[in-house]
PDB file of C-alpha atoms in Angstrom:
ATOM      1  CA  MET A1164     -10.358  -1.369  23.947  1.00  0.00           C
ATOM      2  CA  LEU A1165     -14.075  -1.932  23.377  1.00  0.00           C
ATOM      3  CA  HIS A1166     -13.945  -0.015  20.090  1.00  0.00           C
ATOM      4  CA  ALA A1167     -10.929  -1.976  18.806  1.00  0.00           C
ATOM      5  CA  THR A1168     -12.399  -5.321  19.899  1.00  0.00           C
ATOM      6  CA  THR A1169     -15.725  -4.565  18.227  1.00  0.00           C
ATOM      7  CA  ALA A1170     -13.875  -3.723  14.996  1.00  0.00           C
ATOM      8  CA  SER A1171     -12.353  -7.218  14.989  1.00  0.00           C
ATOM      9  CA  PHE A1172     -15.763  -8.813  15.497  1.00  0.00           C
ATOM     10  CA  VAL A1173     -17.262  -6.648  12.740  1.00  0.00           C
ATOM     11  CA  PHE A1174     -14.617  -7.905  10.304  1.00  0.00           C
ATOM     12  CA  LEU A1175     -15.225 -11.473  11.456  1.00  0.00           C
ATOM     13  CA  CYS A1176     -18.942 -11.108  10.689  1.00  0.00           C
ATOM     14  CA  ILE A1177     -18.210  -9.460   7.327  1.00  0.00           C
ATOM     15  CA  LEU A1178     -15.871 -12.277   6.277  1.00  0.00           C
ATOM     16  CA  ILE A1179     -18.441 -14.907   7.290  1.00  0.00           C
ATOM     17  CA  HIS A1180     -21.104 -12.983   5.357  1.00  0.00           C
ATOM     18  CA  MET A1181     -18.900 -12.808   2.245  1.00  0.00           C
ATOM     19  CA  SER A1182     -17.978 -16.492   2.536  1.00  0.00           C
ATOM     20  CA  ARG A1183     -21.663 -17.383   2.592  1.00  0.00           C
ATOM     21  CA  GLY A1184     -22.251 -15.326  -0.553  1.00  0.00           C
ATOM     22  CA  MET A1185     -19.340 -17.016  -2.337  1.00  0.00           C
ATOM     23  CA  TYR A1186     -20.534 -20.471  -1.258  1.00  0.00           C
ATOM     24  CA  ASN A1187     -24.027 -19.771  -2.622  1.00  0.00           C
ATOM     25  CA  SER A1188     -22.564 -18.170  -5.803  1.00  0.00           C
ATOM     26  CA  SER A1189     -24.734 -15.118  -5.214  1.00  0.00           C
ATOM     27  CA  TYR A1190     -22.293 -12.999  -7.243  1.00  0.00           C
ATOM     28  CA  SER A1191     -23.559 -14.712 -10.409  1.00  0.00           C
ATOM     29  CA  TYR A1192     -27.171 -13.508 -10.105  1.00  0.00           C
ATOM     30  CA  LEU A1193     -26.975 -10.641  -7.580  1.00  0.00           C
ATOM     31  CA  THR A1194     -24.283  -8.687  -9.387  1.00  0.00           C
ATOM     32  CA  THR A1195     -25.273  -5.186  -8.269  1.00  0.00           C
ATOM     33  CA  ALA A1196     -25.646  -6.281  -4.651  1.00  0.00           C
ATOM     34  CA  TRP A1197     -22.265  -8.003  -4.812  1.00  0.00           C
ATOM     35  CA  MET A1198     -20.488  -4.984  -6.341  1.00  0.00           C
ATOM     36  CA  SER A1199     -21.997  -2.571  -3.821  1.00  0.00           C
ATOM     37  CA  GLY A1200     -20.903  -4.972  -1.085  1.00  0.00           C
ATOM     38  CA  LEU A1201     -17.324  -4.988  -2.391  1.00  0.00           C
ATOM     39  CA  VAL A1202     -17.227  -1.182  -2.415  1.00  0.00           C
ATOM     40  CA  LEU A1203     -18.588  -1.218   1.130  1.00  0.00           C
ATOM     41  CA  TYR A1204     -15.903  -3.733   2.128  1.00  0.00           C
ATOM     42  CA  LEU A1205     -13.138  -1.538   0.676  1.00  0.00           C
ATOM     43  CA  LEU A1206     -14.560   1.439   2.551  1.00  0.00           C
ATOM     44  CA  THR A1207     -14.613  -0.608   5.760  1.00  0.00           C
ATOM     45  CA  ILE A1208     -10.955  -1.562   5.265  1.00  0.00           C
ATOM     46  CA  ALA A1209     -10.036   2.106   4.751  1.00  0.00           C
ATOM     47  CA  THR A1210     -12.005   3.187   7.828  1.00  0.00           C
ATOM     48  CA  ALA A1211     -10.417   0.457   9.957  1.00  0.00           C
ATOM     49  CA  PHE A1212      -6.919   1.412   8.787  1.00  0.00           C
ATOM     50  CA  LEU A1213      -7.504   5.059   9.669  1.00  0.00           C
ATOM     51  CA  GLY A1214      -8.765   4.021  13.102  1.00  0.00           C
ATOM     52  CA  TYR A1215      -5.785   1.697  13.562  1.00  0.00           C
ATOM     53  CA  VAL A1216      -3.432   4.666  13.216  1.00  0.00           C
ATOM     54  CA  LEU A1217      -5.298   6.949  15.642  1.00  0.00           C
ATOM     55  CA  PRO A1218      -3.891   5.502  18.922  1.00  0.00           C
ATOM     56  CA  TRP A1219      -0.542   6.878  17.657  1.00  0.00           C
ATOM     57  CA  GLY A1220       1.386   3.937  19.075  1.00  0.00           C
ATOM     58  CA  GLN A1221       4.715   2.625  17.872  1.00  0.00           C
ATOM     59  CA  MET A1222       3.225  -0.119  15.698  1.00  0.00           C
ATOM     60  CA  SER A1223       0.400   1.974  14.211  1.00  0.00           C
ATOM     61  CA  PHE A1224       2.753   4.879  13.399  1.00  0.00           C
ATOM     62  CA  TRP A1225       5.240   2.741  11.505  1.00  0.00           C
ATOM     63  CA  GLY A1226       2.420   0.724   9.985  1.00  0.00           C
ATOM     64  CA  ALA A1227       0.961   3.952   8.595  1.00  0.00           C
ATOM     65  CA  THR A1228       4.396   4.957   7.291  1.00  0.00           C
ATOM     66  CA  VAL A1229       4.905   1.657   5.459  1.00  0.00           C
ATOM     67  CA  ILE A1230       1.370   1.284   4.075  1.00  0.00           C
ATOM     68  CA  THR A1231       1.091   4.869   2.807  1.00  0.00           C
ATOM     69  CA  ASN A1232       4.502   4.489   1.171  1.00  0.00           C
ATOM     70  CA  LEU A1233       3.193   1.444  -0.717  1.00  0.00           C
ATOM     71  CA  LEU A1234       0.365   3.625  -2.086  1.00  0.00           C
ATOM     72  CA  SER A1235       2.833   6.054  -3.669  1.00  0.00           C
ATOM     73  CA  PRO A1236       2.272   4.753  -7.269  1.00  0.00           C
ATOM     74  CA  ILE A1237      -1.030   6.674  -7.241  1.00  0.00           C
ATOM     75  CA  PRO A1238      -0.069  10.277  -8.148  1.00  0.00           C
ATOM     76  CA  TYR A1239      -0.713  12.998  -5.532  1.00  0.00           C
ATOM     77  CA  LEU A1240      -2.560  10.571  -3.208  1.00  0.00           C
ATOM     78  CA  VAL A1241       0.080  10.188  -0.492  1.00  0.00           C
ATOM     79  CA  PRO A1242       0.960  13.910  -0.034  1.00  0.00           C
ATOM     80  CA  TRP A1243      -2.749  14.780  -0.010  1.00  0.00           C
ATOM     81  CA  LEU A1244      -3.537  12.045   2.499  1.00  0.00           C
ATOM     82  CA  LEU A1245      -0.588  12.753   4.804  1.00  0.00           C
ATOM     83  CA  GLY A1246      -0.697  16.542   4.568  1.00  0.00           C
ATOM     84  CA  GLY A1247       2.987  16.464   3.635  1.00  0.00           C
ATOM     85  CA  TYR A1248       5.675  14.035   2.575  1.00  0.00           C
ATOM     86  CA  TYR A1249       5.780  11.976   5.778  1.00  0.00           C
ATOM     87  CA  VAL A1250       3.476  10.864   8.605  1.00  0.00           C
ATOM     88  CA  SER A1251       3.086  13.720  11.098  1.00  0.00           C
ATOM     89  CA  ASP A1252       0.592  15.359  13.467  1.00  0.00           C
ATOM     90  CA  VAL A1253      -1.206  16.798  10.435  1.00  0.00           C
ATOM     91  CA  THR A1254      -1.676  13.227   9.194  1.00  0.00           C
ATOM     92  CA  LEU A1255      -3.220  12.241  12.521  1.00  0.00           C
ATOM     93  CA  LYS A1256      -5.778  15.060  12.293  1.00  0.00           C
ATOM     94  CA  ARG A1257      -6.693  14.137   8.721  1.00  0.00           C
ATOM     95  CA  PHE A1258      -7.042  10.476   9.620  1.00  0.00           C
ATOM     96  CA  PHE A1259      -9.307  11.380  12.547  1.00  0.00           C
ATOM     97  CA  VAL A1260     -11.617  13.456  10.331  1.00  0.00           C
ATOM     98  CA  LEU A1261     -11.755  10.770   7.621  1.00  0.00           C
ATOM     99  CA  HIS A1262     -12.313   8.035  10.218  1.00  0.00           C
ATOM    100  CA  PHE A1263     -15.311  10.016  11.469  1.00  0.00           C
ATOM    101  CA  ILE A1264     -16.779  10.805   8.020  1.00  0.00           C
ATOM    102  CA  LEU A1265     -16.353   7.492   6.171  1.00  0.00           C
ATOM    103  CA  PRO A1266     -18.812   5.499   8.350  1.00  0.00           C
ATOM    104  CA  PHE A1267     -21.594   7.876   7.273  1.00  0.00           C
ATOM    105  CA  VAL A1268     -20.709   7.159   3.644  1.00  0.00           C
ATOM    106  CA  GLY A1269     -20.794   3.480   4.590  1.00  0.00           C
ATOM    107  CA  CYS A1270     -24.352   3.874   5.912  1.00  0.00           C
ATOM    108  CA  ILE A1271     -25.445   5.129   2.488  1.00  0.00           C
ATOM    109  CA  LEU A1272     -23.758   2.144   0.834  1.00  0.00           C
ATOM    110  CA  ILE A1273     -25.493  -0.222   3.274  1.00  0.00           C
ATOM    111  CA  VAL A1274     -28.867   1.183   2.205  1.00  0.00           C
ATOM    112  CA  LEU A1275     -27.909   0.715  -1.470  1.00  0.00           C
ATOM    113  CA  HIS A1276     -26.661  -2.800  -0.740  1.00  0.00           C
ATOM    114  CA  ILE A1277     -29.973  -3.775   0.863  1.00  0.00           C
ATOM    115  CA  PHE A1278     -31.907  -2.068  -1.952  1.00  0.00           C
ATOM    116  CA  TYR A1279     -30.056  -4.020  -4.662  1.00  0.00           C
ATOM    117  CA  LEU A1280     -30.430  -7.218  -2.640  1.00  0.00           C
ATOM    118  CA  HIS A1281     -34.215  -6.936  -2.570  1.00  0.00           C
ATOM    119  CA  LEU A1282     -34.627  -6.109  -6.259  1.00  0.00           C
ATOM    120  CA  ASN A1283     -34.602  -9.807  -7.160  1.00  0.00           C
ATOM    121  CA  GLY A1284     -34.763 -11.421  -3.736  1.00  0.00           C
ATOM    122  CA  SER A1285     -32.057 -12.732  -1.456  1.00  0.00           C
ATOM    123  CA  SER A1286     -29.828 -15.718  -2.166  1.00  0.00           C
ATOM    124  CA  ASN A1287     -30.373 -19.204  -0.757  1.00  0.00           C
ATOM    125  CA  PRO A1288     -28.357 -22.431  -0.526  1.00  0.00           C
ATOM    126  CA  ALA A1289     -30.324 -23.967  -3.426  1.00  0.00           C
ATOM    127  CA  GLY A1290     -29.585 -20.988  -5.673  1.00  0.00           C
ATOM    128  CA  ILE A1291     -33.112 -20.898  -7.094  1.00  0.00           C
ATOM    129  CA  ASP A1292     -35.869 -18.307  -7.171  1.00  0.00           C
ATOM    130  CA  SER A1293     -38.878 -19.532  -5.232  1.00  0.00           C
ATOM    131  CA  ALA A1294     -42.281 -18.032  -4.566  1.00  0.00           C
ATOM    132  CA  LEU A1295     -42.261 -19.763  -1.167  1.00  0.00           C
ATOM    133  CA  LYS A1296     -41.588 -17.099   1.436  1.00  0.00           C
ATOM    134  CA  VAL A1297     -40.815 -17.614   5.110  1.00  0.00           C
ATOM    135  CA  ALA A1298     -42.181 -15.111   7.616  1.00  0.00           C
ATOM    136  CA  PHE A1299     -39.395 -13.143   9.260  1.00  0.00           C
ATOM    137  CA  TYR A1300     -41.339 -12.568  12.469  1.00  0.00           C
ATOM    138  CA  PRO A1301     -41.293 -14.033  15.057  1.00  0.00           C
ATOM    139  CA  HIS A1302     -39.051 -17.084  14.571  1.00  0.00           C
ATOM    140  CA  MET A1303     -36.290 -15.536  12.403  1.00  0.00           C
ATOM    141  CA  LEU A1304     -36.245 -12.331  14.453  1.00  0.00           C
ATOM    142  CA  MET A1305     -35.846 -14.226  17.733  1.00  0.00           C
ATOM    143  CA  THR A1306     -33.101 -16.415  16.240  1.00  0.00           C
ATOM    144  CA  ASP A1307     -31.179 -13.341  15.053  1.00  0.00           C
ATOM    145  CA  ALA A1308     -31.671 -11.642  18.432  1.00  0.00           C
ATOM    146  CA  LYS A1309     -30.261 -14.702  20.199  1.00  0.00           C
ATOM    147  CA  CYS A1310     -27.200 -14.771  17.945  1.00  0.00           C
ATOM    148  CA  LEU A1311     -26.697 -11.032  18.472  1.00  0.00           C
ATOM    149  CA  SER A1312     -26.835 -11.449  22.258  1.00  0.00           C
ATOM    150  CA  TYR A1313     -24.183 -14.199  22.057  1.00  0.00           C
ATOM    151  CA  LEU A1314     -21.982 -11.958  19.917  1.00  0.00           C
ATOM    152  CA  ILE A1315     -22.293  -9.011  22.324  1.00  0.00           C
ATOM    153  CA  GLY A1316     -21.438 -11.343  25.208  1.00  0.00           C
ATOM    154  CA  LEU A1317     -18.287 -12.519  23.414  1.00  0.00           C
ATOM    155  CA  ILE A1318     -17.272  -8.918  22.713  1.00  0.00           C
ATOM    156  CA  PHE A1319     -17.546  -7.968  26.389  1.00  0.00           C
ATOM    157  CA  LEU A1320     -15.682 -11.129  27.474  1.00  0.00           C
ATOM    158  CA  GLN A1321     -12.866 -10.338  25.042  1.00  0.00           C
ATOM    159  CA  THR A1322     -12.771  -6.697  26.152  1.00  0.00           C
ATOM    160  CA  ALA A1323     -12.735  -7.524  29.865  1.00  0.00           C
ATOM    161  CA  PHE A1324     -10.441 -10.554  29.940  1.00  0.00           C
ATOM    162  CA  GLY A1325      -8.483 -10.480  26.655  1.00  0.00           C
ATOM    163  CA  LEU A1326      -9.112 -14.127  25.795  1.00  0.00           C
ATOM    164  CA  ILE A1327      -7.371 -13.742  22.416  1.00  0.00           C
ATOM    165  CA  GLU A1328      -4.552 -11.310  21.652  1.00  0.00           C
ATOM    166  CA  LEU A1329      -6.042  -9.288  18.794  1.00  0.00           C
ATOM    167  CA  SER A1330      -3.647  -6.309  18.811  1.00  0.00           C
ATOM    168  CA  HIS A1331       0.128  -6.172  18.958  1.00  0.00           C
ATOM    169  CA  PRO A1332       1.443  -5.011  22.377  1.00  0.00           C
ATOM    170  CA  ASP A1333       3.914  -2.622  20.712  1.00  0.00           C
ATOM    171  CA  ASN A1334       0.979  -0.379  19.854  1.00  0.00           C
ATOM    172  CA  SER A1335       0.825   0.545  23.561  1.00  0.00           C
ATOM    173  CA  ILE A1336       4.299   2.103  23.302  1.00  0.00           C
ATOM    174  CA  PRO A1337       4.317   5.867  22.532  1.00  0.00           C
ATOM    175  CA  VAL A1338       5.623   6.840  19.098  1.00  0.00           C
ATOM    176  CA  ASN A1339       9.381   7.010  18.686  1.00  0.00           C
ATOM    177  CA  ARG A1340      10.307   8.261  15.220  1.00  0.00           C
ATOM    178  CA  PHE A1341      13.934   7.146  15.657  1.00  0.00           C
ATOM    179  CA  VAL A1342      13.263   3.487  16.530  1.00  0.00           C
ATOM    180  CA  THR A1343      11.575   1.121  14.090  1.00  0.00           C
ATOM    181  CA  PRO A1344       9.922  -2.151  15.180  1.00  0.00           C
ATOM    182  CA  LEU A1345      11.583  -5.414  14.149  1.00  0.00           C
ATOM    183  CA  HIS A1346       8.476  -6.309  12.126  1.00  0.00           C
ATOM    184  CA  ILE A1347       5.368  -4.406  11.110  1.00  0.00           C
ATOM    185  CA  VAL A1348       2.442  -6.415  12.487  1.00  0.00           C
ATOM    186  CA  PRO A1349      -0.953  -4.948  11.507  1.00  0.00           C
ATOM    187  CA  GLU A1350      -4.296  -6.089  12.865  1.00  0.00           C
ATOM    188  CA  TRP A1351      -5.246  -9.661  11.933  1.00  0.00           C
ATOM    189  CA  TYR A1352      -7.836  -8.567   9.360  1.00  0.00           C
ATOM    190  CA  PHE A1353      -5.136  -6.644   7.453  1.00  0.00           C
ATOM    191  CA  LEU A1354      -2.587  -9.468   7.381  1.00  0.00           C
ATOM    192  CA  ALA A1355      -3.608 -11.009   4.040  1.00  0.00           C
ATOM    193  CA  TYR A1356      -3.622  -7.660   2.227  1.00  0.00           C
ATOM    194  CA  TYR A1357      -0.394  -6.530   3.890  1.00  0.00           C
ATOM    195  CA  ALA A1358       1.228  -9.777   2.733  1.00  0.00           C
ATOM    196  CA  VAL A1359       0.066  -9.086  -0.838  1.00  0.00           C
ATOM    197  CA  LEU A1360       1.569  -5.591  -0.740  1.00  0.00           C
ATOM    198  CA  LYS A1361       4.879  -6.763   0.729  1.00  0.00           C
ATOM    199  CA  VAL A1362       5.483 -10.001  -1.195  1.00  0.00           C
ATOM    200  CA  ILE A1363       5.478  -8.308  -4.624  1.00  0.00           C
ATOM    201  CA  PRO A1364       8.665  -6.263  -5.242  1.00  0.00           C
ATOM    202  CA  SER A1365       6.910  -3.723  -7.465  1.00  0.00           C
ATOM    203  CA  LYS A1366       4.781  -1.167  -5.595  1.00  0.00           C
ATOM    204  CA  THR A1367       2.502  -0.729  -8.594  1.00  0.00           C
ATOM    205  CA  GLY A1368       2.110  -4.481  -9.066  1.00  0.00           C
ATOM    206  CA  GLY A1369       1.462  -5.002  -5.364  1.00  0.00           C
ATOM    207  CA  LEU A1370      -1.183  -2.282  -5.327  1.00  0.00           C
ATOM    208  CA  LEU A1371      -2.845  -3.732  -8.443  1.00  0.00           C
ATOM    209  CA  VAL A1372      -2.944  -7.257  -6.973  1.00  0.00           C
ATOM    210  CA  PHE A1373      -4.276  -5.806  -3.717  1.00  0.00           C
ATOM    211  CA  MET A1374      -7.168  -4.149  -5.557  1.00  0.00           C
ATOM    212  CA  LEU A1375      -7.887  -7.351  -7.505  1.00  0.00           C
ATOM    213  CA  SER A1376      -7.765  -9.455  -4.332  1.00  0.00           C
ATOM    214  CA  THR A1377     -10.476  -7.336  -2.722  1.00  0.00           C
ATOM    215  CA  CYS A1378     -12.658  -7.639  -5.836  1.00  0.00           C
ATOM    216  CA  GLN A1379     -12.747 -11.413  -5.948  1.00  0.00           C
TER     217      GLN A1379
END
């Protein structure tokens, strides 16, 4: 529960971070930092999807079946990813290994993202390059530490008391391959992309729009 709740908060922070960058138009003058961030975001989505399947509940199993089927326009990808032609125990093992490995790749991308960010300096609300620098320590460090403590407190409150329903209860039901849920309901941070994949009749077109939507 703690792991799943933290994943939701991580995506919340990422979306706020990306919204700030779009508001400040940082993509126009921090192109390399923005592109590395988009690749990192795609990797985070992939890692979260793999982790979503691992509980092997009714919703995650059928969610994996539907989503991987929508990726079938890419040749050889689905059989390689699933270890066969359908979601099985082999798929679960592959997803576990990839879910463990991809965060280490993400750490490398984080280092590159920070490196590209500091080549020309970070963005700011004014969108200008200024020689005026603000010391990070101690005021900024203490402010960030306070925000982090609030965030950790919210995570533990959500984990302990379930203030907001972040996951579908059907995912607590063991897998039944012969009974499909009435609706596939992925985690909230997948909803927009799942809607893009489902609303377009063509699998290839849906996949293309999905890729373009993540590279805004």
